Amino acid sequence: MKATALTSKHISLGAKMVPFAGYNMPVSYSGLNEEHHTVRNGVGVFDVSHMGEFILKGADALDLIQRVTSNDAAVLTPGKAQYSCLPNATGGIVDDLIVYKIDEETYMLVVNASNIEKDWNWISQHNTKNVSMKDISDDTSLLAIQGPKAIDTLQKLTTVNLSEIPYYSFVKGTFNGVDNVVISNTGYTGAGGFEIYFENQYAEQMWDAIFKAGEPFGIKPIGLGARDTLRLEMGFCLYGNDIDDTTSPIEAGLGWITKFTKDFTNRAAIESQKTNVVTRKLIGFEMIDRGIPRHDYVITDASGKTIGKVTSGTQSPTLNKAIGLGYVETAFAKADTEIYISIRDKAIKAKVTKIPFIKK
Amino acid sequence: MNFPADLKYTKDHEWVRVEGDTATIGITDFAQRELGDIVYVDVNTVGETVEKEAVFGTVEAVKTVSDLFMPVTGEVLEVNKDIDSAPESVNSDPYGKGWMIKIKISDAAQLSELLSADAYKQLIGA
């Protein structure tokens, strides 16, 4: 099993460790609910160094990115990032990712840990114009510092004015004395905050400096358990749960990152889905009667007919009620539609809910 | 982790406190840690006699769900209703306020098949 540069740190902090995407990762420290509330109300730090980073460089880097991703990377200027996905040729999604434009001919693609090899092979296969590609995943650490107090914590460690970095923008600057740190106003929590990318050799000093800076705000380390509940409250998709090789971006509600201003893999099929009607849609729902939805639970209508499947579910620590995401037949996708989740052979009432579940 | 010596344990991570022909049952400190924050406990078997190792209920945590197994055959007499309003007691006080059910033991001979605190600790590598 692989380790991040901070694995021993997590173990020394008493984290409960689990294997995730081939890495030994912290799933919780003080307890999932407490960590969740820490991020919503204060500031917490996630080691998400297992994520993959590819650097694409060259005159044709944009051309390659445009062909393999669904969003329009041509609108990016240096210092801007965008959420996107890699459609496959058969209607599904290879991975979702963030595309960072570093300079006119250099981009960084940030991909899911579980898909690093698959994505690398997929993009390489489309690299017909010899764009220089480098996988820096094993050398790169990524910390997500999230929560309303993240900016006050991090501002102590850099002269870069963090309040001037808009959402989905970044600055490559000096942070805690380390040069060329990518300081990105992004995250997977909906709580605000930043993600910082730097070389592994600085990982311990970065971690320690951030915790010292965040001490007055009650900063805490946060595990993957709370990362999942935080993203689910926002209705953010998790690859492998809510989207995968068989789900189309349109079905998944990712129409906003599919732009037909350019050509890309499987564009025609996706465009026809967008103009016509898809047969199923990813919806958010909340439980009306008691029960917690889990991945793969069957969704039925009032008569007991199967209409879909749960892809993610949990007890929302913020709302204190059970919420989930799942695919249902399009006729059942409207807000407030009554649906039923099969939990241990019982049909438990739920209703379709607009996402995000929590409003900022 | 704490495993009181006066309790009996199962390989399914339940504890049993025997009092005459009745027993109180809950999940161990190890189990509550593995499950994480408990949301509720679902027991629909009150009044029923449930066989040893059969499911008497389920425990839902934020992250996962787990079945609850009978340590010995018995009639489920009572479920801890306080857990509904304070599920966190299963995490904070698994052997006290976080107890789950009381049962009437059908066959006292089965008690000898339960694990001692030391044997349970060995099982989980504690």
Short mmCIF file of C-alpha atoms in Angstrom, two decimals, chain A:
data_model
loop_
_atom_site.label_atom_id
_atom_site.label_comp_id
_atom_site.label_asym_id
_atom_site.label_seq_id
_atom_site.Cartn_x
_atom_site.Cartn_y
_atom_site.Cartn_z
CA MET A 1 0.00 0.00 0.00
CA LYS A 2 1.24 3.50 -0.84
CA ALA A 3 1.78 6.23 1.71
CA THR A 4 1.59 10.00 1.36
CA ALA A 5 4.39 12.17 2.74
CA LEU A 6 2.17 12.65 5.81
CA THR A 7 1.01 9.10 6.55
CA SER A 8 3.24 8.76 9.62
CA LYS A 9 1.93 12.12 10.84
CA HIS A 10 -1.65 10.86 10.67
CA ILE A 11 -0.77 7.68 12.52
CA SER A 12 1.02 9.65 15.24
CA LEU A 13 -2.10 11.82 15.61
CA GLY A 14 -4.12 8.68 16.32
CA ALA A 15 -6.06 8.66 13.05
CA LYS A 16 -8.06 5.62 12.08
CA MET A 17 -6.38 4.54 8.84
CA VAL A 18 -8.03 2.74 5.93
CA PRO A 19 -6.89 1.61 2.50
CA PHE A 20 -8.27 4.00 -0.13
CA ALA A 21 -7.34 3.91 -3.81
CA GLY A 22 -4.20 1.99 -2.92
CA TYR A 23 -3.14 4.50 -0.26
CA ASN A 24 -3.08 4.20 3.52
CA MET A 25 -5.34 7.16 4.34
CA PRO A 26 -6.89 8.69 7.48
CA VAL A 27 -10.66 8.13 7.58
CA SER A 28 -11.18 9.93 10.90
CA TYR A 29 -9.32 11.44 13.83
CA SER A 30 -11.53 12.81 16.62
CA GLY A 31 -14.80 11.53 15.10
CA LEU A 32 -16.63 12.09 11.85
CA ASN A 33 -19.37 14.44 13.12
CA GLU A 34 -16.97 16.60 15.08
CA GLU A 35 -14.63 16.85 12.08
CA HIS A 36 -17.55 17.70 9.82
CA HIS A 37 -18.72 20.56 12.06
CA THR A 38 -15.14 21.80 12.40
CA VAL A 39 -15.00 22.34 8.63
CA ARG A 40 -18.48 23.89 8.37
CA ASN A 41 -17.90 26.28 11.26
CA GLY A 42 -14.14 26.75 11.65
CA VAL A 43 -11.22 25.26 9.75
CA GLY A 44 -9.96 21.76 9.05
CA VAL A 45 -7.12 20.24 7.05
CA PHE A 46 -7.33 17.24 4.72
CA ASP A 47 -4.28 15.45 3.39
CA VAL A 48 -5.45 14.59 -0.11
CA SER A 49 -2.00 13.93 -1.52
CA HIS A 50 -3.27 10.68 -2.99
CA MET A 51 -4.88 12.74 -5.77
CA GLY A 52 -3.08 12.63 -9.12
CA GLU A 53 -1.45 15.56 -10.92
CA PHE A 54 -0.36 15.61 -14.56
CA ILE A 55 1.52 18.49 -16.18
CA LEU A 56 0.77 18.99 -19.87
CA LYS A 57 3.09 21.34 -21.70
CA GLY A 58 3.52 22.53 -25.23
CA ALA A 59 1.93 24.49 -28.08
CA ASP A 60 -0.70 21.77 -28.51
CA ALA A 61 -1.48 21.22 -24.82
CA LEU A 62 -4.76 23.13 -25.09
CA ASP A 63 -5.72 21.20 -28.22
CA LEU A 64 -5.22 17.89 -26.37
CA ILE A 65 -7.16 19.06 -23.33
CA GLN A 66 -9.99 20.30 -25.52
CA ARG A 67 -10.28 16.93 -27.24
CA VAL A 68 -10.28 14.79 -24.08
CA THR A 69 -12.32 16.96 -21.70
CA SER A 70 -15.95 18.10 -21.87
CA ASN A 71 -15.62 21.65 -20.53
CA ASP A 72 -14.20 24.46 -22.66
CA ALA A 73 -10.61 24.99 -21.51
CA ALA A 74 -10.14 27.74 -24.12
CA VAL A 75 -11.88 30.17 -21.78
CA LEU A 76 -9.18 29.70 -19.13
CA THR A 77 -6.56 32.38 -18.61
CA PRO A 78 -3.39 31.76 -16.57
CA GLY A 79 -4.39 31.51 -12.90
CA LYS A 80 -7.83 30.08 -13.65
CA ALA A 81 -9.10 26.55 -13.07
CA GLN A 82 -12.19 24.67 -14.14
CA TYR A 83 -14.08 21.53 -13.19
CA SER A 84 -14.35 19.13 -16.12
CA CYS A 85 -14.62 15.49 -17.04
CA LEU A 86 -13.07 13.01 -19.45
CA PRO A 87 -15.93 11.44 -21.43
CA ASN A 88 -15.29 7.95 -22.79
CA ALA A 89 -16.35 6.77 -26.23
CA THR A 90 -19.31 4.74 -24.99
CA GLY A 91 -21.34 7.36 -23.14
CA GLY A 92 -19.67 7.17 -19.75
CA ILE A 93 -17.02 9.11 -17.85
CA VAL A 94 -13.35 8.08 -17.55
CA ASP A 95 -12.89 10.49 -14.62
CA ASP A 96 -13.78 13.94 -13.36
CA LEU A 97 -10.95 16.40 -12.87
CA ILE A 98 -9.82 19.99 -12.40
CA VAL A 99 -7.90 21.70 -15.22
CA TYR A 100 -5.50 24.44 -14.07
CA LYS A 101 -4.01 26.84 -16.61
CA ILE A 102 -0.53 27.61 -15.28
CA ASP A 103 0.70 29.64 -18.28
CA GLU A 104 -0.08 29.90 -22.00
CA GLU A 105 1.39 26.48 -22.79
CA THR A 106 1.26 24.71 -19.41
CA TYR A 107 -1.66 23.03 -17.70
CA MET A 108 -2.05 20.91 -14.56
CA LEU A 109 -4.76 18.25 -14.52
CA VAL A 110 -5.83 17.03 -11.09
CA VAL A 111 -7.45 13.59 -11.18
CA ASN A 112 -8.82 11.01 -8.77
CA ALA A 113 -6.27 8.75 -7.07
CA SER A 114 -8.11 5.61 -8.09
CA ASN A 115 -7.95 6.64 -11.76
CA ILE A 116 -4.37 7.92 -12.15
CA GLU A 117 -3.23 5.08 -14.38
CA LYS A 118 -6.48 4.87 -16.34
CA ASP A 119 -6.50 8.63 -17.00
CA TRP A 120 -2.84 8.70 -17.93
CA ASN A 121 -3.36 5.94 -20.47
CA TRP A 122 -6.52 7.56 -21.82
CA ILE A 123 -4.94 10.98 -22.31
CA SER A 124 -1.70 9.49 -23.68
CA GLN A 125 -3.72 7.56 -26.22
CA HIS A 126 -5.16 10.85 -27.52
CA ASN A 127 -1.83 12.66 -27.44
CA THR A 128 -1.21 12.56 -31.18
CA LYS A 129 0.70 15.84 -31.36
CA ASN A 130 3.46 15.06 -28.87
CA VAL A 131 2.40 17.28 -26.01
CA SER A 132 4.87 16.82 -23.17
CA MET A 133 3.13 14.90 -20.37
CA LYS A 134 4.49 14.42 -16.88
CA ASP A 135 2.90 12.55 -14.00
CA ILE A 136 4.01 14.39 -10.83
CA SER A 137 1.52 12.60 -8.54
CA ASP A 138 4.13 10.73 -6.49
CA ASP A 139 6.18 13.88 -5.88
CA THR A 140 3.30 16.22 -5.09
CA SER A 141 1.53 16.82 -1.81
CA LEU A 142 -1.93 18.37 -1.67
CA LEU A 143 -3.52 19.82 1.43
CA ALA A 144 -7.09 21.09 1.44
CA ILE A 145 -7.61 23.72 4.14
CA GLN A 146 -11.35 24.19 4.30
CA GLY A 147 -13.83 26.18 6.33
CA PRO A 148 -14.77 29.80 7.05
CA LYS A 149 -11.54 30.30 9.04
CA ALA A 150 -9.27 28.83 6.36
CA ILE A 151 -8.43 32.20 4.84
CA ASP A 152 -7.46 33.76 8.20
CA THR A 153 -5.33 30.71 8.97
CA LEU A 154 -3.48 30.67 5.66
CA GLN A 155 -3.05 34.43 5.28
CA LYS A 156 -0.57 34.32 8.18
CA LEU A 157 1.75 32.19 6.05
CA THR A 158 1.89 34.10 2.79
CA THR A 159 2.14 37.63 1.38
CA VAL A 160 -0.13 36.59 -1.50
CA ASN A 161 -3.43 38.39 -0.83
CA LEU A 162 -5.76 35.41 -0.51
CA SER A 163 -8.93 37.51 -0.49
CA GLU A 164 -8.04 38.54 -4.07
CA ILE A 165 -8.10 34.94 -5.34
CA PRO A 166 -11.64 34.27 -6.65
CA TYR A 167 -13.29 30.85 -6.55
CA TYR A 168 -11.68 28.47 -9.05
CA SER A 169 -8.64 30.72 -9.38
CA PHE A 170 -5.13 30.21 -8.08
CA VAL A 171 -1.80 31.90 -7.56
CA LYS A 172 1.58 30.24 -7.79
CA GLY A 173 3.48 31.94 -5.00
CA THR A 174 5.55 31.71 -1.85
CA PHE A 175 3.83 30.03 1.05
CA ASN A 176 5.47 29.41 4.41
CA GLY A 177 8.83 30.22 2.78
CA VAL A 178 8.37 27.65 0.02
CA ASP A 179 8.36 28.93 -3.56
CA ASN A 180 6.06 27.83 -6.39
CA VAL A 181 3.22 26.65 -4.18
CA VAL A 182 -0.06 26.48 -6.08
CA ILE A 183 -2.58 28.23 -3.82
CA SER A 184 -6.00 27.43 -5.24
CA ASN A 185 -9.41 28.67 -4.15
CA THR A 186 -11.07 25.29 -4.62
CA GLY A 187 -12.31 22.45 -2.47
CA TYR A 188 -14.76 19.61 -2.13
CA THR A 189 -16.69 20.76 0.91
CA GLY A 190 -18.72 23.87 0.06
CA ALA A 191 -17.27 25.42 3.22
CA GLY A 192 -14.83 27.72 1.44
CA GLY A 193 -11.08 27.55 1.72
CA PHE A 194 -8.05 26.67 -0.33
CA GLU A 195 -6.12 23.74 -1.71
CA ILE A 196 -2.34 23.98 -1.82
CA TYR A 197 0.00 21.91 -3.99
CA PHE A 198 3.72 21.60 -3.25
CA GLU A 199 6.60 19.14 -3.34
CA ASN A 200 6.59 16.26 -0.87
CA GLN A 201 9.79 17.37 0.86
CA TYR A 202 7.91 20.33 2.42
CA ALA A 203 4.92 18.32 3.61
CA GLU A 204 5.74 18.12 7.33
CA GLN A 205 6.77 21.75 7.65
CA MET A 206 3.65 22.90 5.78
CA TRP A 207 1.39 20.76 7.95
CA ASP A 208 3.00 22.01 11.17
CA ALA A 209 2.94 25.67 10.10
CA ILE A 210 -0.73 25.50 9.09
CA PHE A 211 -1.72 23.88 12.38
CA LYS A 212 0.20 26.52 14.33
CA ALA A 213 -1.45 29.31 12.31
CA GLY A 214 -4.88 27.78 12.77
CA GLU A 215 -4.56 27.10 16.49
CA PRO A 216 -6.55 30.22 17.56
CA PHE A 217 -9.39 29.01 15.31
CA GLY A 218 -9.44 25.46 16.69
CA ILE A 219 -7.99 23.91 13.53
CA LYS A 220 -8.27 20.11 13.31
CA PRO A 221 -7.14 17.35 10.96
CA ILE A 222 -10.06 15.93 8.95
CA GLY A 223 -10.39 12.43 7.52
CA LEU A 224 -11.97 10.99 4.41
CA GLY A 225 -15.17 10.17 6.33
CA ALA A 226 -16.04 13.82 6.87
CA ARG A 227 -14.81 14.64 3.37
CA ASP A 228 -17.56 12.36 2.09
CA THR A 229 -20.35 13.82 4.26
CA LEU A 230 -19.25 17.38 3.44
CA ARG A 231 -19.24 16.79 -0.33
CA LEU A 232 -22.51 14.91 -0.18
CA GLU A 233 -24.28 17.80 1.55
CA MET A 234 -23.22 19.90 -1.43
CA GLY A 235 -24.35 17.26 -3.93
CA PHE A 236 -20.85 17.00 -5.39
CA CYS A 237 -20.34 13.79 -7.38
CA LEU A 238 -17.85 11.19 -6.21
CA TYR A 239 -16.27 9.19 -9.01
CA GLY A 240 -16.90 5.47 -8.51
CA ASN A 241 -20.16 6.20 -6.65
CA ASP A 242 -22.23 8.79 -8.50
CA ILE A 243 -20.39 8.84 -11.81
CA ASP A 244 -18.41 6.12 -13.55
CA ASP A 245 -17.61 4.51 -16.89
CA THR A 246 -21.33 3.94 -17.54
CA THR A 247 -22.94 7.24 -16.47
CA SER A 248 -23.14 10.13 -18.90
CA PRO A 249 -22.34 13.67 -17.83
CA ILE A 250 -25.87 14.73 -18.82
CA GLU A 251 -27.50 12.03 -16.68
CA ALA A 252 -25.24 13.08 -13.81
CA GLY A 253 -26.35 16.70 -13.98
CA LEU A 254 -22.96 17.75 -15.33
CA GLY A 255 -24.40 19.44 -18.41
CA TRP A 256 -22.87 22.67 -17.13
CA ILE A 257 -19.37 21.25 -17.76
CA THR A 258 -20.16 19.89 -21.22
CA LYS A 259 -19.63 22.62 -23.80
CA PHE A 260 -20.46 22.07 -27.44
CA THR A 261 -18.40 25.07 -28.54
CA LYS A 262 -15.63 22.60 -29.44
CA ASP A 263 -15.14 18.97 -30.40
CA PHE A 264 -14.36 16.25 -27.83
CA THR A 265 -14.68 12.51 -27.26
CA ASN A 266 -18.22 11.26 -27.87
CA ARG A 267 -19.50 14.81 -28.34
CA ALA A 268 -22.29 13.91 -30.78
CA ALA A 269 -23.88 11.35 -28.46
CA ILE A 270 -23.66 13.63 -25.44
CA GLU A 271 -25.09 16.55 -27.42
CA SER A 272 -28.05 14.47 -28.54
CA GLN A 273 -28.66 13.50 -24.89
CA LYS A 274 -28.66 17.14 -23.94
CA THR A 275 -31.19 18.15 -26.62
CA ASN A 276 -33.35 15.05 -26.31
CA VAL A 277 -34.35 13.47 -23.03
CA VAL A 278 -32.19 11.14 -20.97
CA THR A 279 -33.92 8.09 -19.53
CA ARG A 280 -32.44 8.49 -16.05
CA LYS A 281 -31.12 11.34 -13.97
CA LEU A 282 -29.00 11.77 -10.89
CA ILE A 283 -31.13 13.27 -8.14
CA GLY A 284 -30.71 14.33 -4.55
CA PHE A 285 -33.20 13.00 -2.04
CA GLU A 286 -33.85 13.12 1.67
CA MET A 287 -35.45 10.46 3.82
CA ILE A 288 -38.91 11.20 5.18
CA ASP A 289 -39.17 8.04 7.30
CA ARG A 290 -36.28 6.67 9.34
CA GLY A 291 -33.48 5.00 7.40
CA ILE A 292 -30.08 5.82 5.98
CA PRO A 293 -29.59 5.28 2.25
CA ARG A 294 -26.38 3.54 1.13
CA HIS A 295 -24.64 2.93 -2.19
CA ASP A 296 -26.50 0.35 -4.34
CA TYR A 297 -29.79 0.35 -2.38
CA VAL A 298 -32.75 0.01 -4.77
CA ILE A 299 -35.11 2.96 -5.33
CA THR A 300 -38.78 2.15 -6.05
CA ASP A 301 -42.02 4.02 -6.65
CA ALA A 302 -45.06 3.74 -4.36
CA SER A 303 -46.16 0.53 -6.08
CA GLY A 304 -42.82 -1.15 -5.43
CA LYS A 305 -41.57 -0.96 -9.03
CA THR A 306 -37.80 -0.44 -9.28
CA ILE A 307 -37.05 3.02 -10.68
CA GLY A 308 -33.38 3.40 -9.84
CA LYS A 309 -30.49 2.97 -7.47
CA VAL A 310 -28.80 4.92 -4.67
CA THR A 311 -25.24 5.98 -5.51
CA SER A 312 -24.30 7.77 -2.25
CA GLY A 313 -26.00 8.22 1.09
CA THR A 314 -25.33 9.26 4.64
CA GLN A 315 -26.72 10.93 7.72
CA SER A 316 -26.07 14.65 7.11
CA PRO A 317 -24.32 16.01 10.21
CA THR A 318 -25.39 19.58 9.33
CA LEU A 319 -29.07 18.86 8.62
CA ASN A 320 -29.32 15.95 11.03
CA LYS A 321 -31.29 13.96 8.49
CA ALA A 322 -30.51 11.19 6.05
CA ILE A 323 -29.69 12.30 2.50
CA GLY A 324 -28.53 10.64 -0.67
CA LEU A 325 -27.85 10.79 -4.38
CA GLY A 326 -29.11 8.27 -6.88
CA TYR A 327 -30.25 7.65 -10.43
CA VAL A 328 -33.98 7.43 -11.11
CA GLU A 329 -36.09 7.22 -14.25
CA THR A 330 -36.54 10.76 -15.56
CA ALA A 331 -40.27 10.80 -14.73
CA PHE A 332 -39.36 10.64 -11.03
CA ALA A 333 -36.62 13.29 -11.08
CA LYS A 334 -38.70 16.35 -10.19
CA ALA A 335 -38.25 17.95 -6.76
CA ASP A 336 -40.69 16.73 -4.10
CA THR A 337 -41.51 13.50 -5.95
CA GLU A 338 -42.17 10.74 -3.44
CA ILE A 339 -39.80 7.80 -3.82
CA TYR A 340 -38.97 4.78 -1.69
CA ILE A 341 -35.60 3.38 -0.69
CA SER A 342 -35.37 -0.37 -0.09
CA ILE A 343 -33.58 -0.75 3.21
CA ARG A 344 -33.30 -4.33 4.46
CA ASP A 345 -36.36 -5.38 2.43
CA LYS A 346 -38.51 -2.51 3.66
CA ALA A 347 -39.65 0.42 1.50
CA ILE A 348 -38.75 3.59 3.37
CA LYS A 349 -40.29 6.84 2.17
CA ALA A 350 -38.08 9.63 0.79
CA LYS A 351 -38.52 12.64 -1.45
CA VAL A 352 -36.54 14.12 -4.31
CA THR A 353 -34.71 17.25 -3.13
CA LYS A 354 -32.86 19.98 -4.96
CA ILE A 355 -29.10 19.94 -4.51
CA PRO A 356 -27.11 21.33 -2.81
CA PHE A 357 -28.81 20.04 0.31
CA ILE A 358 -27.37 22.93 2.27
CA LYS A 359 -27.38 26.51 1.07
CA LYS A 360 -24.34 28.65 1.68
#
